[in-house]
């Protein structure tokens, strides 16, 4: 069964629009970590955020913000005032339990920002 | 610029060739990873080295052979590959070894491998 679901495959937005990427996860562990990574066309995955299961505080970093809701098992990511440089594939990932650091990735969201 | 360096960036090899992918990091990280990523798919974990010891092998075929000569270097030796092995191979590192908290991974730019 898929542990991380990112439903929207490709999302196109016009520059300066906001875009929200949905991530729904599934786990039976009480301790887990959620991540978002960005993969630009150059190939490397860039770490954006890590959130543990005990910290439901939302976070804002510049134009990026994250909304973690344990009640709905969601960890959504919003890009505000999108820019062309935001065009990339964004992966949500889950790491469960203690210390094996295995990441279960979602299928990714291809974000295309149109100038 | 990424702090995890992978070479080569591109590699084309025949099914009878032997080649190696290299990965280097100088951040003092104690865990290093190999991932395979097919087009339009998420990365799939292949191997994990923790404190220079192979800790995870995700049932990868023996035609892929990892090696960790020291804490900064990670190699992936390739032999008798198949065309379906064509993919982006990503190396990653994390500050602490397995058994520690779930630290973020630092990825390299990857090697784009084509098997003909």
Coordinates of C-alpha atoms in Angstrom, one line a residue:
Chain A
X1 CA 0.0 0.0 0.0
X2 CA 1.3 3.4 -0.8
X3 CA 2.3 5.3 2.3
X4 CA 2.6 8.7 0.8
X5 CA 0.0 10.0 -1.7
X6 CA 0.5 13.1 -3.8
X7 CA -2.5 13.1 -6.0
X8 CA -1.8 15.9 -8.4
X9 CA 0.8 14.8 -11.0
X10 CA 1.4 18.0 -12.9
X11 CA 0.3 21.5 -11.8
X12 CA 0.7 24.5 -14.0
X13 CA 0.4 28.0 -12.6
X14 CA 1.1 31.5 -13.9
X15 CA 3.9 33.4 -12.3
X16 CA 2.8 35.1 -9.0
X17 CA 0.0 32.7 -8.4
X18 CA 0.0 30.6 -5.3
X19 CA 0.2 26.8 -5.6
X20 CA -0.6 24.2 -2.9
X21 CA 0.7 20.7 -3.1
X22 CA -1.2 18.1 -1.1
X23 CA 0.5 15.2 0.7
X24 CA -1.4 12.5 2.5
X25 CA 0.5 9.9 4.5
X26 CA -0.3 6.6 6.1
X27 CA 1.5 5.1 9.1
X28 CA 0.8 3.1 12.3
X29 CA 3.9 4.4 14.1
X30 CA 3.5 7.2 16.6
X31 CA 7.0 8.5 15.9
X32 CA 7.6 9.4 12.3
X33 CA 9.1 12.2 10.2
X34 CA 7.8 14.0 7.1
X35 CA 9.9 15.7 4.5
X36 CA 9.5 17.8 1.4
X37 CA 12.2 17.7 -1.3
X38 CA 12.5 19.8 -4.4
X39 CA 14.0 18.3 -7.6
X40 CA 14.9 20.9 -10.2
X41 CA 15.8 19.9 -13.8
X42 CA 19.4 19.7 -12.7
X43 CA 18.6 16.5 -10.9
X44 CA 19.6 16.8 -7.3
X45 CA 17.0 16.6 -4.6
X46 CA 17.1 19.6 -2.4
X47 CA 15.8 19.2 1.2
X48 CA 13.1 21.8 2.1
X49 CA 11.7 20.8 5.5
X50 CA 11.5 18.1 8.0
X51 CA 8.7 17.8 10.6
X52 CA 8.4 15.2 13.3
X53 CA 5.1 13.6 14.4
X54 CA 5.1 15.5 17.7
X55 CA 5.4 18.9 16.2
X56 CA 2.2 20.1 14.5
X57 CA 3.3 23.7 14.2
X58 CA 3.0 25.1 10.8
X59 CA 6.1 26.7 9.3
X60 CA 6.8 29.5 7.0
X61 CA 10.1 30.0 5.2
X62 CA 10.1 32.9 2.8
X63 CA 7.5 32.1 0.1
X64 CA 7.2 28.5 1.3
X65 CA 4.8 27.4 4.0
X66 CA 3.7 24.0 5.3
X67 CA 0.5 22.9 7.0
X68 CA 0.8 19.7 9.1
X69 CA -2.4 18.2 10.3
X70 CA -2.2 14.9 12.1
X71 CA -6.0 14.6 12.3
X72 CA -6.2 14.3 8.5
X73 CA -2.7 12.8 8.0
X74 CA -1.7 15.6 5.7
X75 CA 1.4 17.7 5.3
X76 CA 0.6 20.2 2.6
X77 CA 3.0 22.6 1.0
X78 CA 2.2 26.1 -0.4
X79 CA 4.3 28.2 -2.6
X80 CA 3.2 31.8 -2.4
X81 CA 3.7 34.2 -5.4
X82 CA 5.3 31.5 -7.5
X83 CA 8.3 32.2 -9.6
X84 CA 9.8 30.5 -12.7
X85 CA 12.6 29.2 -10.5
X86 CA 10.0 27.2 -8.5
X87 CA 9.5 25.0 -11.6
X88 CA 10.5 21.5 -10.3
X89 CA 9.3 18.2 -9.1
X90 CA 8.4 18.3 -5.4
X91 CA 8.4 15.1 -3.4
X92 CA 6.8 14.5 0.0
X93 CA 8.4 11.7 2.0
X94 CA 7.8 9.7 5.2
X95 CA 10.3 8.1 7.5
X96 CA 8.9 5.8 10.2
X97 CA 10.1 4.4 13.4
X98 CA 13.5 4.7 14.8
X99 CA 16.7 5.2 13.0
X100 CA 16.6 3.4 9.7
X101 CA 16.1 6.6 7.7
X102 CA 14.3 4.8 4.9
X103 CA 12.3 7.4 3.0
X104 CA 8.9 6.4 1.5
X105 CA 8.5 9.0 -1.3
X106 CA 5.3 10.1 -2.9
X107 CA 5.1 10.1 -6.7
X108 CA 5.9 13.7 -6.8
X109 CA 4.2 16.9 -8.1
X110 CA 5.6 18.4 -11.3
X111 CA 5.1 22.2 -10.9
X112 CA 5.4 24.3 -14.0
X113 CA 5.4 28.1 -13.5
X114 CA 4.5 29.9 -16.6
X115 CA 6.0 33.4 -17.0
Chain B
X1 CA 26.4 24.0 -5.7
X2 CA 25.7 20.6 -4.1
X3 CA 28.0 19.4 -1.4
X4 CA 27.7 15.8 -2.6
X5 CA 29.7 15.4 -5.8
X6 CA 28.9 12.6 -8.2
X7 CA 31.0 11.6 -11.3
X8 CA 30.5 11.1 -14.1
X9 CA 27.4 13.2 -14.8
X10 CA 26.5 11.0 -17.8
X11 CA 27.5 7.5 -18.6
X12 CA 26.7 5.3 -21.6
X13 CA 27.8 1.7 -21.3
X14 CA 27.2 -1.5 -23.1
X15 CA 25.8 -4.6 -21.5
X16 CA 29.2 -6.3 -21.3
X17 CA 31.1 -3.3 -19.9
X18 CA 32.3 -2.7 -16.3
X19 CA 32.1 0.8 -15.0
X20 CA 31.9 2.6 -11.7
X21 CA 30.0 5.6 -10.4
X22 CA 31.6 7.7 -7.8
X23 CA 30.3 9.9 -5.0
X24 CA 32.2 12.1 -2.6
X25 CA 31.2 14.3 0.4
X26 CA 33.4 16.3 2.8
X27 CA 30.8 17.3 5.3
X28 CA 31.8 14.6 7.8
X29 CA 28.5 12.7 7.2
X30 CA 28.5 9.2 8.5
X31 CA 25.8 7.6 6.4
X32 CA 25.8 7.4 2.6
X33 CA 23.1 6.2 0.2
X34 CA 22.6 5.1 -3.4
X35 CA 19.2 5.7 -5.0
X36 CA 17.9 4.8 -8.4
X37 CA 15.4 7.1 -10.1
X38 CA 13.6 6.2 -13.3
X39 CA 12.0 9.0 -15.4
X40 CA 8.9 10.5 -13.8
X41 CA 9.2 8.3 -10.7
X42 CA 10.4 8.9 -7.2
X43 CA 13.8 7.7 -6.1
X44 CA 14.1 4.1 -4.9
X45 CA 16.6 3.2 -2.2
X46 CA 19.3 0.7 -3.2
X47 CA 22.0 0.7 -0.5
X48 CA 22.9 2.4 2.7
X49 CA 26.3 2.6 4.3
X50 CA 26.4 3.6 8.0
X51 CA 29.9 4.2 9.5
X52 CA 31.4 2.7 6.4
X53 CA 29.5 -0.6 6.8
X54 CA 26.8 -1.8 4.5
X55 CA 23.6 -1.6 6.5
X56 CA 20.8 -1.8 4.0
X57 CA 20.7 -3.6 0.7
X58 CA 17.2 -3.4 -0.8
X59 CA 17.5 -6.7 -2.6
X60 CA 19.5 -5.1 -5.4
X61 CA 20.7 -7.5 -8.2
X62 CA 24.4 -8.4 -7.8
X63 CA 25.3 -6.7 -11.1
X64 CA 25.3 -3.6 -8.8
X65 CA 28.1 -3.7 -6.3
X66 CA 28.5 -0.9 -3.7
X67 CA 31.8 0.0 -2.0
X68 CA 32.6 2.5 0.7
X69 CA 36.4 2.9 0.8
X70 CA 36.2 5.5 3.5
X71 CA 33.8 7.8 5.2
X72 CA 33.9 10.4 2.4
X73 CA 33.7 8.1 -0.6
X74 CA 31.0 5.8 -2.1
X75 CA 31.3 3.8 -5.3
X76 CA 28.8 1.8 -7.2
X77 CA 30.4 -0.8 -9.5
X78 CA 28.4 -1.8 -12.5
X79 CA 28.8 -5.0 -14.5
X80 CA 26.6 -6.8 -17.1
X81 CA 23.8 -4.3 -16.8
X82 CA 20.6 -4.5 -18.7
X83 CA 18.9 -1.7 -20.7
X84 CA 16.2 -1.5 -18.0
X85 CA 18.9 -0.3 -15.6
X86 CA 19.1 3.0 -17.4
X87 CA 18.2 5.6 -14.9
X88 CA 19.4 8.5 -12.8
X89 CA 21.6 7.2 -10.0
X90 CA 21.6 9.5 -7.0
X91 CA 24.0 9.5 -4.1
X92 CA 23.1 11.0 -0.8
X93 CA 24.6 11.5 2.7
X94 CA 23.3 12.3 6.1
X95 CA 25.1 13.6 9.1
X96 CA 24.5 10.7 11.5
X97 CA 24.6 7.0 11.0
X98 CA 21.6 4.8 11.0
X99 CA 20.1 4.4 14.5
X100 CA 20.1 8.1 15.0
X101 CA 17.3 10.5 14.4
X102 CA 15.9 10.9 10.9
X103 CA 18.3 13.4 9.5
X104 CA 17.7 15.1 6.1
X105 CA 19.5 13.7 3.2
X106 CA 21.9 15.7 1.1
X107 CA 21.8 14.6 -2.5
X108 CA 24.2 14.9 -5.4
X109 CA 23.3 15.9 -8.9
X110 CA 23.2 12.2 -10.0
X111 CA 24.7 10.2 -12.8
X112 CA 22.5 9.7 -15.8
X113 CA 23.2 6.2 -16.9
X114 CA 22.2 4.7 -20.3
X115 CA 22.8 1.0 -21.0
X116 CA 22.8 0.1 -24.6

